[in-house]
Amino acid sequence: MSKFDNSFTDELRQRLSLVDVISRRVALKKRGANYWGCCPFHNEKTPSFAVNEEKGFYHCFGCGEHGDIISFTMKSENIDFKDAISELADMAGIKMPEIKQKSAEQIKAEETYIEITEKAAKKYQDLLYSDAGKHALEYIKKRGFSDEMIKKYGIGYAPKSDIISSTFNNIKIDKLTATGLVRVGSYGPYDFFRDKLMFPIFNAHNQIVAFSGRSLDGSEPKYINTADTELFHKRQTLFGFNFARDAIHRKNRSIVVEGQIDAIQMQNHGFGETVAPLGTALTEDHIAILCKSNRNIVFCFDGDNAGQKAAVRACTIVLPFLRDTSDIRFAFVTGGKDPDEILKNSGVDAMCKIIDNAMPLVDFLWDSVNKNYLVNTPGGRAQAEKYLKDCVSKIQDKIFQNEIEQEYNNRKFNQWHKWKKQEYKNEIEIPDVDIMTINILKSIVQTYPEISEKYMDFLVSLNISFDEDVKNTELSIKEAEKFIISFKLQIEIKKLEKNKKELLSNALNGKDYDKDLLKDIDDKLKFYKDKLELLLDVNK
Ligand SMILES: [Zn+2]
């Protein structure tokens, strides 16, 4: 604890509401001076966990746990003091005091680095408004950037000449190369970024640590970034995060888009919580950064093939971060457009609609599995099932994992095996089944997917639509299975009796009939009736 001065933890306690923090995990209701909920530290059904917002502590009258905002975060997430402080600081949107002891030399080097990158950014900005940067300014204005936005994001222009290496020729070359802005070739130092529209990349402390340069002559790649340096790691950096941080906290969600210009335009059209990876695929580090504030993310990708692939990838990366309180969604911008174009051509409302209609992760995963595998063949279904199973196993919260598994079992039964109906349609004629029985069957199917799987062929042969929502059955799993077996036997008996009646009426009308068949039917009838009696007997 000594590593932090007390004023910082006090500031956290002051900035954050204890009720807010606890409410992320426990449903609280106000009663009198306190808020009450079911204790997260012991198993209980009636609330004995009290939270006093004013005094800033909680107390459980069931198990005796008590503490404040920091101990709650440590205990409920099973993390140490430092991590709890860091998470709360993120929640509060305030900077963590630096605790890592850096050598004086290291601090000096970092200061020089930042000094160079910030000065370079200033130089690039000036150049954007010079003759040399005319075409760059024209381009960015055409993309809908105002002077104000250009200033806010520090956008600039790197000319075709070696502007950085010549302007900073009083600085030691190894200090320049450390920033990635200058490289040394066989003819001496040269600038890495040339004829590029420059987007500064900020760290969490709002300092410029790197740049992303966009080509202006249509050459590929569209964007090049500073190669990783001591202070910049592409896989751990989200473009726009420094600007989005407060909004992510305030709006309790983040939006991830594919491109930097998209992120800027989103931020300036009311979606302040938007960020973008830096021309790379999303990484676990990216998700971890976002999940520090909250676990509610909307991924907004292009509707094309690449966008779908990126979404599937994001889905597998985010799964280990999923909690039962998370809201992870996938939105797609279709028609070969990106968020920037939607905002420009169709307006903010259209974009709102796309975000609002984003698909929940559970549905997205199901959807993509059905798209990517031939689920109308047994082999395809097996592959799809393996993939789904693998995905679901990545969810850390076991109870939540179980729920999702059940959900997919239901879907597998209701959607994948529907096609079997056709196959059976004309083979088995079911004697009238009353509506009550049908409803019991439906609720069994809904409640116990494992029974559905076991008696799938029989259930499907009934040609009843099971996909409508009904109440869960009150039968135990054993009773439910007995119900299905006895129902199956009754149907067999009814069918056999119908056959027997036909046979006998033929005989009465003087027609030929198969005596052996009649005996066969009688034997079977006895067998089924005995079995049914035994089953019902055991039931008593
Ligand atoms: Zn308790």
Coordinates of C-alpha atoms and ligand atoms in Angstrom, one line a residue:
M1 CA 0.0 0.0 0.0
S2 CA 2.9 2.2 0.7
K3 CA 3.7 2.5 -3.0
F4 CA 0.7 4.7 -3.5
D5 CA 0.3 7.8 -1.5
N6 CA -3.0 7.9 0.3
S7 CA -4.3 10.9 -1.5
F8 CA -4.6 8.8 -4.6
T9 CA -6.7 6.1 -3.0
D10 CA -8.8 8.8 -1.3
E11 CA -9.4 10.4 -4.7
L12 CA -10.6 7.0 -6.1
R13 CA -13.0 6.6 -3.1
Q14 CA -14.2 10.1 -3.7
R15 CA -14.6 9.9 -7.5
L16 CA -16.3 6.5 -7.6
S17 CA -19.7 5.5 -6.2
L18 CA -19.4 2.3 -4.1
V19 CA -22.9 1.4 -5.2
D20 CA -22.0 1.8 -8.9
V21 CA -19.0 -0.4 -8.5
I22 CA -20.8 -3.1 -6.5
S23 CA -23.8 -2.9 -8.8
R24 CA -21.6 -4.2 -11.6
R25 CA -21.7 -7.6 -9.9
V26 CA -24.6 -7.5 -7.4
A27 CA -28.2 -6.4 -8.0
L28 CA -28.8 -3.8 -5.3
K29 CA -32.1 -2.4 -4.0
K30 CA -32.3 0.7 -1.7
R31 CA -34.0 0.0 1.6
G32 CA -33.7 2.7 4.3
A33 CA -30.2 4.2 4.5
N34 CA -28.5 1.2 2.8
Y35 CA -28.6 -0.7 -0.4
W36 CA -29.2 -4.4 -0.1
G37 CA -28.3 -7.4 -2.3
C38 CA -27.3 -11.1 -2.2
C39 CA -23.8 -11.4 -0.9
P40 CA -21.3 -12.3 -3.7
F41 CA -19.0 -13.9 -1.1
H42 CA -21.3 -16.5 0.2
N43 CA -24.2 -18.4 -1.2
E44 CA -27.6 -17.0 -0.2
K45 CA -31.1 -16.4 -1.6
T46 CA -32.2 -13.6 0.7
P47 CA -30.2 -10.4 0.7
S48 CA -28.1 -9.8 3.8
F49 CA -25.3 -7.8 2.0
A50 CA -25.6 -4.1 2.9
V51 CA -23.9 -1.2 1.1
N52 CA -23.6 2.2 2.7
E53 CA -22.8 4.7 0.0
E54 CA -22.4 7.6 2.3
K55 CA -19.8 6.0 4.5
G56 CA -18.3 4.0 1.6
F57 CA -18.3 0.5 3.1
Y58 CA -20.2 -2.7 2.7
H59 CA -21.0 -5.4 5.3
C60 CA -22.5 -8.8 5.0
F61 CA -24.7 -9.9 7.9
G62 CA -24.5 -13.5 6.7
C63 CA -20.8 -14.2 6.4
G64 CA -19.2 -11.1 8.0
E65 CA -17.4 -9.8 4.9
H66 CA -16.8 -6.1 5.0
G67 CA -14.7 -3.5 3.4
D68 CA -14.5 -0.6 1.0
I69 CA -14.4 0.0 -2.8
I70 CA -10.8 -1.3 -3.0
S71 CA -11.2 -4.5 -1.0
F72 CA -14.5 -5.2 -2.9
T73 CA -12.7 -5.0 -6.2
M74 CA -9.8 -7.1 -4.9
K75 CA -12.0 -9.9 -3.4
S76 CA -14.7 -10.0 -6.1
E77 CA -12.2 -10.2 -9.0
N78 CA -9.6 -12.0 -7.1
I79 CA -6.9 -9.5 -8.0
D80 CA -4.2 -7.8 -6.0
F81 CA -4.2 -4.3 -4.6
K82 CA -2.2 -2.8 -7.5
D83 CA -4.5 -4.3 -10.1
A84 CA -7.6 -3.2 -8.2
I85 CA -6.3 0.3 -7.9
S86 CA -5.5 0.3 -11.6
E87 CA -9.0 -1.0 -12.5
L88 CA -10.7 1.6 -10.3
A89 CA -8.5 4.4 -11.7
D90 CA -9.6 3.3 -15.2
M91 CA -13.2 3.3 -14.1
A92 CA -12.8 6.8 -12.7
G93 CA -10.9 8.0 -15.8
I94 CA -7.9 9.2 -13.8
K95 CA -4.3 8.5 -14.2
M96 CA -2.4 6.0 -12.1
P97 CA 0.6 7.4 -10.3
E98 CA 3.7 5.9 -11.8
I99 CA 5.1 3.3 -9.4
K100 CA 7.7 1.5 -11.5
Q101 CA 11.1 2.9 -10.5
K102 CA 12.8 4.0 -13.7
S103 CA 16.4 4.9 -13.8
A104 CA 17.3 8.5 -14.3
E105 CA 18.8 7.6 -17.6
Q106 CA 15.6 5.9 -18.8
I107 CA 13.5 8.8 -17.7
K108 CA 15.8 11.2 -19.6
A109 CA 15.6 9.0 -22.7
E110 CA 11.8 8.9 -22.6
E111 CA 11.6 12.6 -22.2
T112 CA 13.8 13.2 -25.2
Y113 CA 11.7 10.7 -27.2
I114 CA 8.5 12.5 -26.4
E115 CA 10.1 15.8 -27.0
I116 CA 11.2 14.7 -30.5
T117 CA 7.8 13.2 -31.4
E118 CA 5.8 16.2 -30.2
K119 CA 8.1 18.6 -32.0
A120 CA 7.9 16.5 -35.1
A121 CA 4.1 16.5 -34.8
K122 CA 4.2 20.3 -34.6
K123 CA 6.4 20.4 -37.7
Y124 CA 4.0 18.1 -39.7
Q125 CA 1.0 20.2 -38.6
D126 CA 2.7 23.4 -39.9
L127 CA 3.6 21.7 -43.2
L128 CA 0.0 20.6 -43.7
Y129 CA -0.9 24.3 -44.0
S130 CA 2.1 25.1 -46.2
D131 CA 2.4 24.9 -50.0
A132 CA 4.1 21.5 -49.7
G133 CA 1.0 20.1 -47.9
K134 CA -1.6 21.6 -50.1
H135 CA -2.8 18.3 -51.7
A136 CA -2.8 16.7 -48.2
L137 CA -5.0 19.4 -46.8
E138 CA -7.3 19.2 -49.7
Y139 CA -7.6 15.5 -49.3
I140 CA -8.4 15.6 -45.5
K141 CA -10.9 18.5 -46.0
K142 CA -12.6 16.4 -48.7
R143 CA -13.0 13.6 -46.1
G144 CA -15.0 16.1 -44.0
F145 CA -12.4 17.2 -41.5
S146 CA -12.8 20.8 -40.2
D147 CA -9.8 22.8 -39.1
E148 CA -10.9 22.3 -35.6
M149 CA -10.8 18.5 -36.0
I150 CA -7.4 18.7 -37.7
K151 CA -6.1 20.6 -34.7
K152 CA -7.7 18.3 -32.1
Y153 CA -6.2 15.2 -33.6
G154 CA -2.9 16.9 -34.5
I155 CA -3.1 15.8 -38.2
G156 CA -0.2 16.9 -40.3
Y157 CA 1.8 16.3 -43.5
A158 CA 5.2 14.6 -43.9
P159 CA 6.8 15.9 -47.1
K160 CA 8.8 14.0 -49.7
S161 CA 12.0 15.5 -48.3
D162 CA 14.0 14.4 -45.2
I163 CA 12.4 17.1 -43.0
I164 CA 12.9 15.4 -39.6
S165 CA 16.5 14.3 -40.1
S166 CA 17.4 17.8 -41.4
T167 CA 15.4 19.8 -38.9
F168 CA 16.7 17.9 -35.8
N169 CA 20.3 17.6 -37.0
N170 CA 21.4 18.9 -33.6
I171 CA 20.0 15.8 -31.9
K172 CA 22.1 12.6 -31.7
I173 CA 21.1 10.2 -34.4
D174 CA 20.4 7.3 -32.1
K175 CA 17.8 9.4 -30.3
L176 CA 16.1 10.1 -33.6
T177 CA 16.2 6.6 -34.8
A178 CA 14.7 5.5 -31.4
T179 CA 11.5 7.3 -32.3
G180 CA 11.2 5.4 -35.6
L181 CA 10.9 8.6 -37.5
V182 CA 14.4 8.5 -38.9
R183 CA 16.3 5.5 -40.3
V184 CA 20.0 5.3 -41.4
G185 CA 20.8 4.0 -44.8
S186 CA 24.0 3.7 -46.7
Y187 CA 23.7 7.3 -47.8
G188 CA 23.0 8.5 -44.2
P189 CA 19.9 9.3 -42.2
Y190 CA 16.5 9.6 -44.0
D191 CA 12.9 10.1 -43.0
F192 CA 10.7 7.1 -42.6
F193 CA 7.4 8.9 -43.5
R194 CA 7.4 10.6 -46.9
D195 CA 4.5 12.3 -48.6
K196 CA 2.1 11.0 -46.1
L197 CA -0.9 12.4 -44.2
M198 CA 0.2 12.1 -40.6
F199 CA -2.0 11.0 -37.7
P200 CA -0.3 11.2 -34.3
I201 CA -0.8 8.2 -32.0
F202 CA -1.1 9.1 -28.4
N203 CA -0.4 7.1 -25.3
A204 CA -2.7 7.0 -22.3
H205 CA -1.1 10.2 -20.9
N206 CA -2.0 12.1 -24.1
Q207 CA 1.6 12.2 -25.3
I208 CA 2.5 11.5 -28.9
V209 CA 4.5 8.3 -29.1
A210 CA 4.1 7.3 -32.8
F211 CA 2.5 8.2 -36.1
S212 CA 0.3 6.6 -38.7
G213 CA 0.8 7.8 -42.2
R214 CA -1.7 7.6 -44.9
S215 CA -0.6 7.4 -48.5
L216 CA -1.9 10.3 -50.7
D217 CA -1.0 9.0 -54.2
G218 CA -3.1 5.8 -54.0
S219 CA -0.1 3.6 -53.3
E220 CA -0.5 0.6 -51.1
P221 CA -0.4 0.0 -48.2
K222 CA -2.9 2.7 -47.4
Y223 CA -1.4 3.2 -44.0
I224 CA 2.0 2.7 -42.5
N225 CA 2.7 3.0 -38.8
T226 CA 5.8 3.7 -36.8
A227 CA 7.5 0.4 -36.2
D228 CA 7.4 -0.8 -32.6
T229 CA 9.7 1.3 -30.4
E230 CA 10.5 1.4 -26.7
L231 CA 7.4 3.6 -26.1
F232 CA 5.1 2.3 -28.8
H233 CA 3.7 -1.2 -29.2
K234 CA 1.2 -1.5 -32.0
R235 CA -0.5 -4.6 -30.6
Q236 CA -1.2 -2.8 -27.3
T237 CA -2.4 0.5 -28.8
L238 CA -5.8 1.5 -29.9
F239 CA -6.2 4.5 -32.1
G240 CA -8.3 7.2 -30.4
F241 CA -8.4 5.6 -27.0
N242 CA -7.0 8.7 -25.3
F243 CA -9.9 10.7 -26.6
A244 CA -12.5 8.0 -26.1
R245 CA -11.6 7.0 -22.5
D246 CA -14.0 9.3 -20.8
A247 CA -16.9 8.5 -23.1
I248 CA -16.2 4.8 -22.7
H249 CA -16.6 5.2 -19.0
R250 CA -19.6 7.6 -19.2
K251 CA -21.5 5.6 -21.8
N252 CA -20.5 2.3 -20.3
R253 CA -19.5 0.8 -23.7
S254 CA -17.0 1.1 -26.4
I255 CA -17.2 0.8 -30.2
V256 CA -14.5 -0.7 -32.3
V257 CA -14.2 0.3 -36.0
E258 CA -11.7 -0.8 -38.6
G259 CA -10.1 2.5 -39.7
Q260 CA -8.6 5.5 -38.1
I261 CA -10.6 8.0 -40.1
D262 CA -13.7 6.1 -39.2
A263 CA -12.8 6.3 -35.5
I264 CA -12.3 10.1 -35.7
Q265 CA -15.5 10.7 -37.6
M266 CA -17.5 8.5 -35.2
Q267 CA -16.0 10.4 -32.2
N268 CA -17.1 13.6 -33.8
H269 CA -20.6 12.5 -34.5
G270 CA -21.7 11.6 -31.0
F271 CA -19.9 8.2 -30.7
G272 CA -17.1 9.5 -28.5
E273 CA -16.5 5.9 -27.3
T274 CA -15.1 4.7 -30.6
V275 CA -11.6 3.3 -31.2
A276 CA -9.7 1.5 -33.9
P277 CA -6.8 -1.0 -34.0
L278 CA -3.8 0.3 -35.9
G279 CA -4.1 -1.4 -39.2
T280 CA -3.6 -4.8 -37.5
A281 CA -6.1 -7.4 -36.5
L282 CA -7.5 -7.0 -33.0
T283 CA -5.3 -8.5 -30.2
E284 CA -6.0 -9.7 -26.7
D285 CA -4.2 -6.7 -25.4
H286 CA -6.6 -4.4 -27.3
I287 CA -9.6 -6.2 -25.7
A288 CA -8.0 -6.1 -22.3
I289 CA -7.6 -2.3 -22.5
L290 CA -11.3 -1.9 -23.3
C291 CA -12.4 -4.4 -20.7
K292 CA -10.7 -2.5 -18.0
S293 CA -13.5 0.1 -18.1
N294 CA -16.4 -2.2 -18.9
R295 CA -17.1 -5.3 -20.8
N296 CA -19.6 -3.8 -23.2
I297 CA -18.2 -3.6 -26.8
V298 CA -19.8 -3.1 -30.2
F299 CA -17.6 -4.3 -33.0
C300 CA -18.5 -2.4 -36.1
F301 CA -17.0 -4.0 -39.3
D302 CA -17.5 -3.8 -43.0
G303 CA -20.2 -6.2 -44.3
D304 CA -17.8 -7.8 -46.8
N305 CA -15.9 -11.1 -46.5
A306 CA -12.9 -9.5 -44.8
G307 CA -15.2 -7.8 -42.3
Q308 CA -16.9 -11.1 -41.5
K309 CA -13.6 -12.7 -41.0
A310 CA -12.4 -9.8 -38.7
A311 CA -15.6 -10.2 -36.7
V312 CA -15.1 -14.0 -36.2
R313 CA -11.6 -13.3 -35.1
A314 CA -12.8 -10.6 -32.7
C315 CA -15.4 -13.0 -31.4
T316 CA -12.8 -15.7 -30.5
I317 CA -10.5 -13.1 -28.8
V318 CA -13.3 -11.6 -26.7
L319 CA -14.8 -15.0 -25.5
P320 CA -12.3 -15.4 -22.6
F321 CA -13.3 -11.9 -21.4
L322 CA -17.0 -12.6 -21.5
R323 CA -19.0 -12.4 -18.2
D324 CA -22.7 -12.8 -17.7
T325 CA -23.0 -9.1 -17.4
S326 CA -21.1 -8.4 -20.6
D327 CA -22.8 -7.0 -23.7
I328 CA -20.7 -7.8 -26.7
R329 CA -22.3 -7.1 -30.1
F330 CA -21.5 -7.1 -33.8
A331 CA -22.6 -4.5 -36.3
F332 CA -22.0 -4.6 -40.0
V333 CA -21.9 -1.7 -42.4
T334 CA -23.1 -3.1 -45.7
G335 CA -23.1 -1.9 -49.3
G336 CA -19.3 -1.5 -49.6
K337 CA -19.3 1.4 -47.2
D338 CA -17.6 2.2 -44.0
P339 CA -18.8 4.2 -40.9
D340 CA -17.2 7.4 -42.4
E341 CA -19.3 7.1 -45.5
I342 CA -22.5 6.2 -43.7
L343 CA -22.1 9.3 -41.5
K344 CA -21.4 11.5 -44.5
N345 CA -24.1 10.2 -46.8
S346 CA -26.8 8.9 -44.6
G347 CA -26.3 10.8 -41.3
V348 CA -26.0 10.1 -37.7
D349 CA -29.4 8.4 -37.4
A350 CA -28.4 5.8 -39.9
M351 CA -25.3 5.0 -38.0
C352 CA -27.3 4.9 -34.7
K353 CA -29.6 2.3 -36.3
I354 CA -26.6 0.2 -37.3
I355 CA -25.2 0.3 -33.8
D356 CA -28.6 -0.3 -32.2
N357 CA -29.3 -3.3 -34.3
A358 CA -25.9 -4.9 -33.6
M359 CA -26.2 -8.6 -33.1
P360 CA -25.4 -10.1 -29.7
L361 CA -22.4 -12.3 -29.6
V362 CA -24.3 -15.5 -28.9
D363 CA -26.4 -14.9 -32.1
F364 CA -23.4 -13.8 -34.1
L365 CA -21.5 -17.0 -33.3
W366 CA -24.5 -19.2 -34.1
D367 CA -25.0 -17.3 -37.4
S368 CA -21.4 -17.6 -38.5
V369 CA -21.3 -21.3 -37.7
N370 CA -24.4 -21.9 -39.8
K371 CA -22.9 -19.9 -42.6
N372 CA -19.5 -21.5 -42.5
Y373 CA -20.4 -25.2 -42.2
L374 CA -22.7 -27.4 -44.2
V375 CA -25.2 -27.9 -41.3
N376 CA -27.6 -29.9 -43.5
T377 CA -25.1 -32.8 -43.6
P378 CA -24.1 -34.9 -40.6
G379 CA -20.4 -34.2 -41.2
G380 CA -20.9 -30.5 -41.5
R381 CA -23.0 -30.5 -38.3
A382 CA -20.2 -32.4 -36.5
Q383 CA -17.6 -29.8 -37.6
A384 CA -19.9 -27.0 -36.6
E385 CA -20.5 -28.6 -33.3
K386 CA -16.8 -29.0 -32.6
Y387 CA -16.1 -25.4 -33.5
L388 CA -19.0 -24.2 -31.2
K389 CA -17.8 -26.4 -28.4
D390 CA -14.3 -25.0 -28.7
C391 CA -15.6 -21.4 -28.6
V392 CA -17.9 -21.9 -25.7
S393 CA -15.1 -23.6 -23.7
K394 CA -13.2 -20.3 -23.9
I395 CA -15.7 -18.6 -21.6
Q396 CA -14.2 -18.5 -18.1
D397 CA -17.4 -18.1 -16.0
K398 CA -18.5 -21.7 -15.7
I399 CA -22.2 -21.1 -14.9
F400 CA -22.4 -18.7 -17.8
Q401 CA -20.6 -21.2 -20.1
N402 CA -23.2 -23.8 -19.1
E403 CA -26.1 -21.5 -19.9
I404 CA -24.7 -20.8 -23.4
E405 CA -24.1 -24.4 -24.0
Q406 CA -27.7 -25.2 -23.2
E407 CA -28.8 -22.4 -25.5
Y408 CA -26.9 -23.9 -28.4
N409 CA -28.2 -27.3 -27.6
N410 CA -31.7 -26.0 -28.0
R411 CA -30.9 -24.3 -31.2
K412 CA -29.2 -27.4 -32.6
F413 CA -32.3 -29.4 -31.9
N414 CA -34.8 -26.8 -33.1
Q415 CA -32.9 -25.6 -36.2
W416 CA -30.5 -28.3 -37.4
H417 CA -32.8 -31.2 -37.1
K418 CA -35.9 -29.7 -38.5
W419 CA -35.0 -31.0 -41.9
K420 CA -35.6 -34.5 -40.6
K421 CA -39.3 -33.8 -40.4
Q422 CA -39.6 -34.0 -44.2
E423 CA -38.0 -37.4 -44.1
Y424 CA -40.5 -38.8 -41.7
K425 CA -43.5 -37.0 -42.8
N426 CA -45.2 -39.7 -44.8
E427 CA -43.7 -42.7 -42.9
I428 CA -45.5 -42.5 -39.6
E429 CA -49.1 -41.5 -39.3
I430 CA -49.7 -40.4 -35.7
P431 CA -53.1 -41.1 -34.2
D432 CA -54.6 -37.9 -32.8
V433 CA -52.4 -36.5 -30.0
D434 CA -54.2 -34.1 -27.7
I435 CA -53.1 -30.6 -27.3
M436 CA -52.2 -31.1 -23.6
T437 CA -49.8 -33.8 -24.4
I438 CA -48.2 -31.7 -27.2
N439 CA -47.7 -28.9 -24.7
I440 CA -46.1 -31.1 -22.2
L441 CA -43.8 -32.5 -24.9
K442 CA -42.9 -29.0 -26.0
S443 CA -42.0 -27.9 -22.4
I444 CA -39.9 -31.0 -21.9
V445 CA -38.0 -30.3 -25.1
Q446 CA -37.4 -26.8 -24.0
T447 CA -36.4 -27.7 -20.5
Y448 CA -34.2 -30.7 -21.1
P449 CA -32.1 -30.6 -24.2
E450 CA -30.4 -33.8 -23.2
I451 CA -33.7 -35.6 -23.4
S452 CA -34.5 -34.0 -26.7
E453 CA -31.2 -35.3 -28.1
K454 CA -31.8 -38.8 -26.8
Y455 CA -35.3 -39.1 -28.3
M456 CA -34.7 -36.9 -31.2
D457 CA -35.8 -39.3 -33.9
F458 CA -39.0 -40.0 -32.2
L459 CA -39.8 -36.4 -31.4
V460 CA -39.0 -35.3 -34.9
S461 CA -41.3 -38.1 -36.3
L462 CA -44.2 -36.5 -34.4
N463 CA -44.1 -33.6 -36.9
I464 CA -44.8 -31.1 -34.1
S465 CA -43.1 -27.6 -34.3
F466 CA -41.0 -27.3 -31.2
D467 CA -39.5 -23.9 -31.7
E468 CA -42.3 -21.9 -30.0
D469 CA -41.6 -20.6 -26.6
V470 CA -43.5 -22.4 -23.8
K471 CA -43.3 -22.5 -20.0
N472 CA -40.6 -24.8 -18.6
T473 CA -42.0 -28.1 -17.4
E474 CA -42.4 -28.8 -13.7
L475 CA -41.6 -32.5 -14.3
S476 CA -38.2 -33.7 -13.0
I477 CA -35.8 -35.0 -15.7
K478 CA -36.7 -38.6 -14.7
E479 CA -40.4 -37.9 -14.8
A480 CA -40.0 -36.2 -18.2
E481 CA -38.1 -39.1 -19.6
K482 CA -40.8 -41.5 -18.4
F483 CA -43.5 -39.3 -19.9
I484 CA -41.8 -39.6 -23.3
I485 CA -41.3 -43.3 -23.0
S486 CA -44.9 -44.0 -22.0
F487 CA -46.1 -41.7 -24.7
K488 CA -44.0 -43.5 -27.2
L489 CA -45.5 -46.8 -26.0
Q490 CA -49.0 -45.5 -26.2
I491 CA -48.5 -44.4 -29.8
E492 CA -47.1 -47.8 -30.7
I493 CA -50.1 -49.5 -29.1
K494 CA -52.5 -47.2 -30.9
K495 CA -50.8 -47.9 -34.2
L496 CA -50.9 -51.6 -33.7
E497 CA -54.6 -51.5 -32.7
K498 CA -55.4 -49.6 -35.8
N499 CA -53.6 -52.2 -37.9
K500 CA -55.4 -55.0 -36.1
K501 CA -58.8 -53.4 -36.7
E502 CA -58.1 -53.1 -40.4
L503 CA -57.0 -56.7 -40.6
L504 CA -60.1 -57.9 -38.7
S505 CA -62.5 -55.8 -40.7
N506 CA -61.0 -57.3 -43.9
A507 CA -61.5 -60.8 -42.4
L508 CA -65.1 -60.0 -41.5
N509 CA -65.8 -58.8 -45.0
G510 CA -64.6 -62.2 -46.3
K511 CA -61.3 -60.9 -47.7
D512 CA -58.0 -62.7 -47.3
Y513 CA -55.9 -61.7 -44.4
D514 CA -52.6 -62.6 -43.1
K515 CA -53.0 -64.8 -40.0
D516 CA -49.4 -64.7 -39.1
L517 CA -49.4 -60.9 -39.2
L518 CA -52.4 -60.8 -36.9
K519 CA -50.5 -63.0 -34.4
D520 CA -47.5 -60.9 -34.8
I521 CA -49.5 -57.8 -34.0
D522 CA -51.1 -59.4 -31.0
D523 CA -47.7 -60.4 -29.6
K524 CA -46.3 -57.0 -30.0
L525 CA -49.4 -55.4 -28.5
K526 CA -49.0 -57.6 -25.4
F527 CA -45.4 -56.7 -25.2
Y528 CA -46.0 -53.0 -25.4
K529 CA -48.9 -53.1 -23.0
D530 CA -46.9 -55.0 -20.4
K531 CA -44.1 -52.6 -20.7
L532 CA -46.4 -49.6 -20.3
E533 CA -48.1 -51.2 -17.3
L534 CA -44.7 -51.8 -15.7
L535 CA -43.6 -48.2 -16.3
L536 CA -46.8 -46.7 -14.9
D537 CA -46.6 -49.1 -12.0
V538 CA -43.1 -47.9 -11.1
N539 CA -44.4 -44.4 -11.4
K540 CA -46.8 -44.9 -8.4
Ligands
ZN1 ZN -21.8 -12.9 2.8

